[in-house]
Coordinates of C-alpha atoms in Angstrom, one line a residue:
M1 CA 12.7 38.3 36.3
K2 CA 9.7 40.5 36.9
M3 CA 6.5 40.6 34.9
S4 CA 3.8 43.2 35.3
Q5 CA 0.1 43.2 35.5
K6 CA -2.5 45.8 36.4
P7 CA -1.6 47.4 39.7
Q8 CA -5.0 46.8 41.2
E9 CA -4.6 43.1 40.8
T10 CA -1.7 42.9 43.3
A11 CA -2.1 45.0 46.5
L12 CA 0.9 43.5 48.4
S13 CA 3.8 45.5 49.7
R14 CA 5.9 42.5 50.5
C15 CA 6.3 39.0 48.9
P16 CA 4.4 36.5 51.0
G17 CA 7.1 34.0 50.2
C18 CA 10.3 35.8 51.1
E19 CA 9.2 39.2 52.5
E20 CA 11.1 41.1 49.8
P21 CA 9.6 44.5 49.0
L22 CA 7.3 44.5 45.9
E23 CA 6.6 47.1 43.3
P24 CA 3.1 47.8 42.1
G25 CA 2.2 45.5 39.2
D26 CA 4.7 42.7 40.0
L27 CA 3.4 39.3 38.9
F28 CA 6.4 37.4 40.3
C29 CA 8.7 38.2 43.2
G30 CA 12.1 39.2 41.7
A31 CA 13.9 37.6 44.7
C32 CA 12.3 34.2 45.0
G33 CA 10.1 33.8 41.9
Y34 CA 6.9 33.6 44.0
D35 CA 3.7 33.7 41.8
L36 CA 1.8 36.7 43.2
S37 CA -1.3 35.9 41.2
A38 CA -2.2 33.1 43.7
V39 CA -1.5 34.4 47.2
P40 CA -2.1 31.8 49.9
E41 CA -3.8 32.3 53.3
P42 CA -1.4 33.9 55.9
P43 CA 0.4 31.3 57.9
Q44 CA -0.9 30.6 61.4
D45 CA 2.5 30.1 63.0
H46 CA 5.6 32.3 62.8
P47 CA 9.1 31.4 61.6
T48 CA 12.3 32.7 63.1
I49 CA 14.5 35.2 61.3
A50 CA 17.7 36.7 62.4
M51 CA 18.0 40.5 62.2
A52 CA 21.2 42.1 63.4
V53 CA 20.1 44.8 65.9
P54 CA 22.4 46.2 68.6
A55 CA 20.8 45.7 72.0
E56 CA 21.5 49.4 72.9
N57 CA 19.0 50.4 70.2
G58 CA 16.1 49.1 72.3
A59 CA 15.7 50.7 75.7
E60 CA 13.5 47.9 76.9
N61 CA 16.0 45.2 75.9
A62 CA 18.9 47.1 77.5
A63 CA 17.0 47.5 80.7
R64 CA 16.2 43.8 80.9
T65 CA 19.5 42.4 79.7
P66 CA 22.1 41.5 82.4
A67 CA 25.0 43.9 82.2
A68 CA 27.5 41.0 82.2
R69 CA 26.4 39.8 78.8
P70 CA 27.6 41.2 75.5
T71 CA 25.4 44.0 74.1
A72 CA 25.6 42.7 70.5
V73 CA 22.7 40.4 69.6
R74 CA 21.1 39.1 66.5
F75 CA 17.4 39.0 66.6
D76 CA 15.4 36.0 65.2
E77 CA 11.8 37.1 64.7
P78 CA 9.2 37.2 61.9
G79 CA 9.3 39.7 59.2
G80 CA 13.0 40.0 58.1
S81 CA 14.0 39.9 54.5
G82 CA 15.4 36.9 52.7
D83 CA 14.0 34.2 54.9
F84 CA 11.4 32.6 52.7
E85 CA 11.1 31.0 49.3
L86 CA 8.5 28.7 47.9
A87 CA 9.3 25.7 45.8
A88 CA 8.1 25.6 42.3
P89 CA 4.4 24.6 41.9
G90 CA 4.0 20.9 42.5
A91 CA 7.6 20.4 43.6
A92 CA 8.2 19.0 47.1
P93 CA 10.8 20.8 49.3
G94 CA 14.2 19.6 48.4
A95 CA 13.0 17.8 45.3
A96 CA 15.5 17.5 42.4
P97 CA 14.6 19.3 39.2
A98 CA 12.1 17.3 37.3
S99 CA 13.3 15.8 34.0
T100 CA 11.8 17.4 30.9
P101 CA 9.8 15.1 28.6
S102 CA 11.2 14.8 25.1
A103 CA 7.8 15.8 23.8
D104 CA 4.8 17.5 25.5
A105 CA 1.7 15.6 24.5
S106 CA -0.6 18.4 25.6
A107 CA 1.2 21.0 23.4
P108 CA -0.6 21.8 20.1
A109 CA 1.1 20.7 16.9
P110 CA 2.8 23.5 15.0
D111 CA 0.9 24.9 12.0
P112 CA 2.7 23.4 8.9
R113 CA 2.3 26.8 7.2
T114 CA 4.3 28.5 9.9
P115 CA 7.8 29.5 8.5
A116 CA 10.5 27.5 10.1
A117 CA 12.2 30.6 11.4
E118 CA 9.1 31.4 13.6
L119 CA 8.9 27.9 15.2
P120 CA 10.3 27.6 18.8
S121 CA 13.8 26.4 18.8
T122 CA 14.7 23.1 20.4
P123 CA 17.1 23.7 23.3
P124 CA 20.5 22.2 22.9
A125 CA 21.2 19.0 24.7
G126 CA 22.2 19.5 28.3
T127 CA 20.3 22.8 28.6
K128 CA 18.7 23.2 32.0
L129 CA 15.0 23.8 31.8
C130 CA 12.6 25.3 34.3
V131 CA 10.9 22.9 36.7
A132 CA 7.8 25.1 36.7
C133 CA 7.0 25.9 33.0
R134 CA 9.4 23.2 31.6
A135 CA 10.0 25.5 28.6
G136 CA 12.2 28.4 29.7
R137 CA 16.0 28.1 30.0
V138 CA 17.5 28.6 33.5
D139 CA 19.9 31.5 33.7
N140 CA 23.2 31.5 35.6
D141 CA 21.5 33.0 38.6
G142 CA 19.1 30.0 38.9
Y143 CA 16.0 31.8 37.5
C144 CA 13.8 30.8 34.5
E145 CA 14.1 33.2 31.6
N146 CA 10.5 32.5 30.6
C147 CA 8.4 32.5 33.8
G148 CA 10.8 33.9 36.4
H149 CA 10.6 31.1 38.8
A150 CA 13.6 30.3 41.1
Q151 CA 14.9 26.8 40.6
P152 CA 15.5 24.2 43.4
R153 CA 19.0 24.3 44.7
E154 CA 21.3 21.4 45.3
R155 CA 21.2 22.1 49.1
D156 CA 17.4 22.2 49.3
H157 CA 17.5 18.6 50.7
M158 CA 20.6 16.7 51.8
E159 CA 21.0 13.3 53.4
Q160 CA 24.0 11.3 54.5
E161 CA 24.5 8.1 56.4
L162 CA 27.9 7.0 57.5
G163 CA 28.0 3.9 59.6
S164 CA 26.2 4.6 62.9
V165 CA 25.7 8.3 62.2
A166 CA 23.2 10.0 59.9
A167 CA 22.0 13.5 59.1
V168 CA 19.2 15.1 57.1
S169 CA 18.8 18.8 56.1
D170 CA 15.9 20.4 54.4
R171 CA 15.1 23.9 53.4
G172 CA 11.6 23.7 54.9
L173 CA 8.3 24.8 53.5
R174 CA 8.7 28.5 53.6
H175 CA 12.4 29.4 53.6
H176 CA 13.8 30.5 50.2
R177 CA 17.0 28.4 50.4
N178 CA 18.7 26.1 52.8
E179 CA 21.1 28.1 55.0
D180 CA 21.8 25.1 57.3
S181 CA 24.7 22.7 56.7
F182 CA 26.1 19.6 58.4
A183 CA 29.1 17.3 58.4
V184 CA 29.3 13.7 59.7
S185 CA 32.4 11.6 59.9
T186 CA 34.1 8.7 61.6
T187 CA 37.8 8.3 62.5
A188 CA 39.9 6.3 65.0
L189 CA 41.6 7.2 68.2
P190 CA 45.3 6.3 68.7
D191 CA 44.2 3.0 70.4
G192 CA 42.2 2.1 67.4
S193 CA 38.8 2.6 69.0
P194 CA 36.2 4.5 66.9
A195 CA 35.3 8.1 67.1
V196 CA 32.1 9.5 65.6
V197 CA 31.5 13.2 64.7
A198 CA 28.4 15.2 63.9
I199 CA 28.5 19.0 63.2
V200 CA 25.3 21.0 62.5
C201 CA 25.4 24.7 61.6
D202 CA 22.5 27.2 61.1
G203 CA 23.2 30.3 59.0
V204 CA 22.1 33.7 60.4
S205 CA 19.5 34.8 57.9
S206 CA 20.0 38.5 58.4
A207 CA 23.7 38.2 57.6
S208 CA 25.2 38.2 54.1
R209 CA 25.8 34.7 52.6
P210 CA 24.6 32.7 55.6
D211 CA 24.6 29.5 53.5
E212 CA 28.3 30.0 52.8
A213 CA 28.9 30.6 56.5
S214 CA 27.2 27.4 57.7
A215 CA 29.0 25.3 55.1
A216 CA 32.4 26.8 55.9
A217 CA 31.9 26.3 59.6
A218 CA 30.7 22.7 59.3
S219 CA 33.5 21.8 57.1
A220 CA 36.2 23.5 59.2
A221 CA 35.0 22.0 62.4
N222 CA 34.8 18.5 61.0
E223 CA 38.3 18.7 59.5
A224 CA 39.7 20.0 62.7
L225 CA 38.2 17.0 64.7
L226 CA 39.4 14.5 62.1
E227 CA 42.9 15.9 62.4
S228 CA 43.1 16.2 66.2
L229 CA 41.3 13.1 67.5
P230 CA 43.6 10.6 65.9
R231 CA 46.5 12.5 67.4
G232 CA 45.2 11.7 70.9
T233 CA 43.8 15.1 71.7
H234 CA 41.1 14.8 74.4
P235 CA 37.7 15.0 72.7
Q236 CA 36.6 18.0 74.8
Q237 CA 39.7 19.9 73.9
A238 CA 39.4 18.8 70.3
M239 CA 35.8 20.1 70.2
H240 CA 36.9 23.5 71.6
E241 CA 39.6 23.8 68.9
A242 CA 37.2 22.7 66.2
I243 CA 34.8 25.6 67.1
V244 CA 37.7 28.0 67.0
A245 CA 38.7 26.7 63.6
A246 CA 35.1 27.1 62.4
S247 CA 35.0 30.6 63.7
E248 CA 38.1 31.5 61.8
S249 CA 36.7 30.0 58.6
V250 CA 33.6 32.1 58.9
N251 CA 35.5 35.2 59.7
S252 CA 37.6 34.8 56.5
L253 CA 34.4 35.0 54.4
A254 CA 34.0 38.6 55.4
E255 CA 37.1 39.4 53.3
E256 CA 36.0 37.4 50.3
P257 CA 33.5 38.3 47.5
G258 CA 30.1 36.5 47.7
Q259 CA 29.7 33.3 45.9
A260 CA 25.9 33.0 46.1
M261 CA 24.3 32.8 42.7
E262 CA 21.0 34.6 43.2
H263 CA 19.2 37.9 42.8
D264 CA 19.2 39.7 46.1
P265 CA 19.0 43.5 45.5
H266 CA 17.5 44.3 48.9
R267 CA 19.8 42.3 51.2
H268 CA 22.2 44.5 53.2
Q269 CA 25.8 43.5 53.3
N270 CA 27.3 42.5 56.6
A271 CA 29.6 39.8 57.9
P272 CA 28.5 36.2 57.2
A273 CA 27.4 34.4 60.3
C274 CA 26.1 31.1 61.7
T275 CA 25.6 29.1 64.8
L276 CA 27.3 25.7 65.4
V277 CA 26.5 22.7 67.5
G278 CA 28.4 19.4 67.5
A279 CA 28.8 16.1 69.2
V280 CA 31.7 13.6 69.4
M281 CA 31.4 10.0 70.7
A282 CA 34.9 8.7 71.5
G283 CA 36.4 6.5 74.2
G284 CA 33.1 6.0 76.0
L285 CA 32.5 9.8 76.3
L286 CA 29.9 12.0 74.7
V287 CA 31.3 15.5 74.1
V288 CA 29.1 18.4 72.9
G289 CA 30.1 21.9 71.9
W290 CA 28.1 24.9 70.7
V291 CA 27.8 28.6 70.0
G292 CA 24.3 29.9 69.4
D293 CA 20.9 28.3 69.8
S294 CA 21.2 24.9 68.0
R295 CA 20.9 22.0 70.4
V296 CA 21.9 18.5 71.5
Y297 CA 19.3 16.2 73.1
W298 CA 19.8 12.8 74.8
V299 CA 17.1 10.2 74.3
P300 CA 17.6 6.9 76.2
D301 CA 16.7 3.7 74.4
D302 CA 14.7 2.7 77.5
R303 CA 12.0 5.4 77.3
T304 CA 11.1 4.9 80.9
N305 CA 14.3 6.8 81.7
P306 CA 14.1 10.6 81.3
P307 CA 15.6 12.4 78.3
A308 CA 17.7 15.5 78.6
R309 CA 18.8 18.6 76.8
L310 CA 22.6 18.8 76.9
T311 CA 23.1 22.4 75.7
E312 CA 22.1 25.9 76.8
D313 CA 21.1 28.4 74.2
D314 CA 23.0 31.6 73.6
S315 CA 19.7 33.5 73.4
W316 CA 17.7 36.3 74.9
A317 CA 15.2 33.8 76.4
A318 CA 17.9 31.8 78.1
Q319 CA 19.5 35.0 79.3
M320 CA 16.2 36.1 80.9
V321 CA 15.7 32.7 82.6
A322 CA 19.3 32.6 83.9
A323 CA 19.0 36.1 85.3
G324 CA 15.7 35.2 87.1
L325 CA 13.8 37.8 85.3
M326 CA 11.4 35.4 83.6
N327 CA 10.4 31.8 83.9
E328 CA 11.1 29.6 80.9
A329 CA 7.5 29.6 79.6
E330 CA 7.3 33.4 79.8
A331 CA 10.7 33.9 78.2
Y332 CA 10.1 31.5 75.2
A333 CA 6.7 33.0 74.6
D334 CA 8.2 36.5 74.1
E335 CA 8.8 37.7 70.6
R336 CA 12.4 38.3 71.5
A337 CA 13.0 34.7 72.6
H338 CA 15.1 33.8 69.6
A339 CA 17.4 36.7 69.7
I340 CA 20.8 35.0 69.8
T341 CA 23.7 36.4 71.9
G342 CA 26.4 34.2 70.5
W343 CA 27.3 33.3 66.9
L344 CA 30.3 32.7 64.6
G345 CA 31.2 35.6 62.4
A346 CA 33.5 38.6 62.1
D347 CA 31.0 40.8 63.8
A348 CA 30.5 38.6 66.8
Y349 CA 31.1 40.4 70.1
E350 CA 33.5 37.7 71.2
L351 CA 33.9 34.0 70.7
E352 CA 32.8 31.9 73.7
P353 CA 32.8 28.2 72.7
H354 CA 30.8 26.0 75.1
T355 CA 31.8 22.4 75.6
A356 CA 30.6 19.7 78.0
S357 CA 31.6 16.1 78.5
F358 CA 29.2 13.3 79.5
K359 CA 29.7 9.6 80.2
P360 CA 26.3 7.8 79.6
D361 CA 25.8 4.6 81.6
R362 CA 23.2 3.3 79.3
S363 CA 22.5 3.2 75.6
G364 CA 20.7 6.1 73.9
L365 CA 20.4 8.4 71.0
V366 CA 22.1 11.7 70.5
V367 CA 20.0 14.3 68.6
V368 CA 22.0 17.2 67.2
C369 CA 19.7 19.8 65.6
T370 CA 18.9 23.4 64.6
D371 CA 16.0 25.4 65.9
G372 CA 14.1 24.5 62.7
L373 CA 13.4 21.2 64.4
W374 CA 13.4 22.0 68.1
N375 CA 10.9 24.8 67.6
Y376 CA 8.4 22.0 67.0
A377 CA 9.8 19.7 69.9
E378 CA 11.3 22.2 72.4
S379 CA 11.4 20.2 75.6
A380 CA 13.4 17.0 76.0
A381 CA 10.2 15.1 76.5
E382 CA 8.7 16.5 73.3
M383 CA 11.9 15.6 71.4
A384 CA 11.9 12.1 72.8
A385 CA 8.3 11.6 71.8
A386 CA 9.1 12.7 68.2
V387 CA 12.1 10.3 67.9
P388 CA 10.9 6.9 66.4
A389 CA 11.4 3.9 68.6
D390 CA 13.8 2.2 66.1
A391 CA 16.0 5.3 65.5
Q392 CA 18.9 3.6 67.3
L393 CA 18.9 0.9 64.6
R394 CA 17.9 3.1 61.7
P395 CA 19.4 6.5 62.3
L396 CA 18.9 7.8 58.7
H397 CA 15.2 6.9 58.9
G398 CA 15.0 8.5 62.3
A399 CA 16.4 11.7 61.0
Q400 CA 14.0 11.7 58.1
V401 CA 11.1 11.2 60.5
L402 CA 12.2 14.1 62.6
V403 CA 12.6 16.4 59.6
G404 CA 9.1 15.3 58.6
H405 CA 7.9 16.2 62.1
A406 CA 9.1 19.8 61.6
L407 CA 7.5 20.0 58.2
D408 CA 4.2 18.7 59.5
G409 CA 4.4 21.3 62.2
G410 CA 4.7 24.1 59.6
G411 CA 8.3 23.9 58.3
H412 CA 8.9 27.7 58.7
D413 CA 12.6 27.4 58.9
N414 CA 15.4 25.2 57.5
V415 CA 15.5 21.9 59.3
T416 CA 18.7 19.9 60.1
V417 CA 19.2 17.0 62.4
A418 CA 22.0 14.4 63.0
L419 CA 21.4 11.2 65.0
L420 CA 24.2 9.4 66.7
P421 CA 23.3 6.1 68.5
F422 CA 25.4 5.7 71.6
A423 CA 25.7 2.0 72.6
V424 CA 26.7 1.0 76.2
P425 CA 26.9 -2.6 77.4
P426 CA 24.0 -3.3 79.7
L427 CA 26.1 -3.2 82.9
G428 CA 25.7 0.4 84.2
A429 CA 23.1 1.9 86.5
G430 CA 22.2 5.3 87.7
S431 CA 21.3 8.5 85.8
A432 CA 20.8 8.4 82.1
C433 CA 23.5 10.8 81.3
G434 CA 26.0 12.3 83.7
N435 CA 28.2 15.4 83.3
T436 CA 31.9 14.6 83.8

């Protein structure tokens, strides 16, 4: 819903919350409900946004990109549409809609001379009221019919703890919805030993329905692993098959009508897309798999041992470093650093699932996360420093602390992290985590 005021009072061309184009006189953003009458100071840091841009459209990119890599990329950089949304005033990110008081003590009593027909009607029981004005009804698209504010979504903040694995996902402080998703589960191998699974997916913001893509991918990958591991499939092969299943699930969305319940008049329609990263602990092995730039880190319980990053990004920056054209500091400082060269979706150049198997010889913590977290703790040492010392014993609390670390750092993207404690009897020696 849009409301107007004098044009000279709002001189913005784009919403500071979600970057949607504005019309002169808008009082609220029609896409995210942002109150334009109180525009905050511009943020000091920059979020990442995906924008589907063929590499051949940029001569400089083409000249610096190794010919062996696919030409299709999705660019994550500030300024794209549909990336930001602010919570309703006073509402914390991910907060559930506030309950509405039965009576507002601050509201003036109705004039007894006012005809009954002119008094405001009491909403029927069960009517969902706006968390901002607490008076307007919320329409089917999730917007207040009175003040136009977008309402918190169910996926704004999610937590799950299942035995020794836990995950937390939050939409962040600036993103207009949570386009991340996760799945955690446990099962048993044929010999009865346990297997623990964590899948984390990050929707590509420039794609249509990225939230649906991440949810479909996480669910499909998790289900595939729960079906193949008990059959005795090797965990690394099971991970490969799970990524393929996730890809097929996301591809099928391109043939279906959108399910998102929101106003989005400016979003272009293209294939839903997301990244995926996962970890499986089974039979003394740690298996990781990924497509895109979400990551897995290894943090030893004994912090005197070095932590490690176990995945390599499918990104422009990683590509530049691998080709020897830039060092890591130069590459990740470039505005094109987060252009991803691999993703799940019908418009992906080709599917290249990455998998790796490790056999840790000492106990540690496996951190599976989206770039909404690692943007604020990029190196393995920085991630280890952010992980609380008791995360091995309290994985849900540890995941909550890591999400808080990202929010404290700016929270400019969705944040999702899963923690899997990996226990090893204190008999081994050698490197903290070895590739098998």
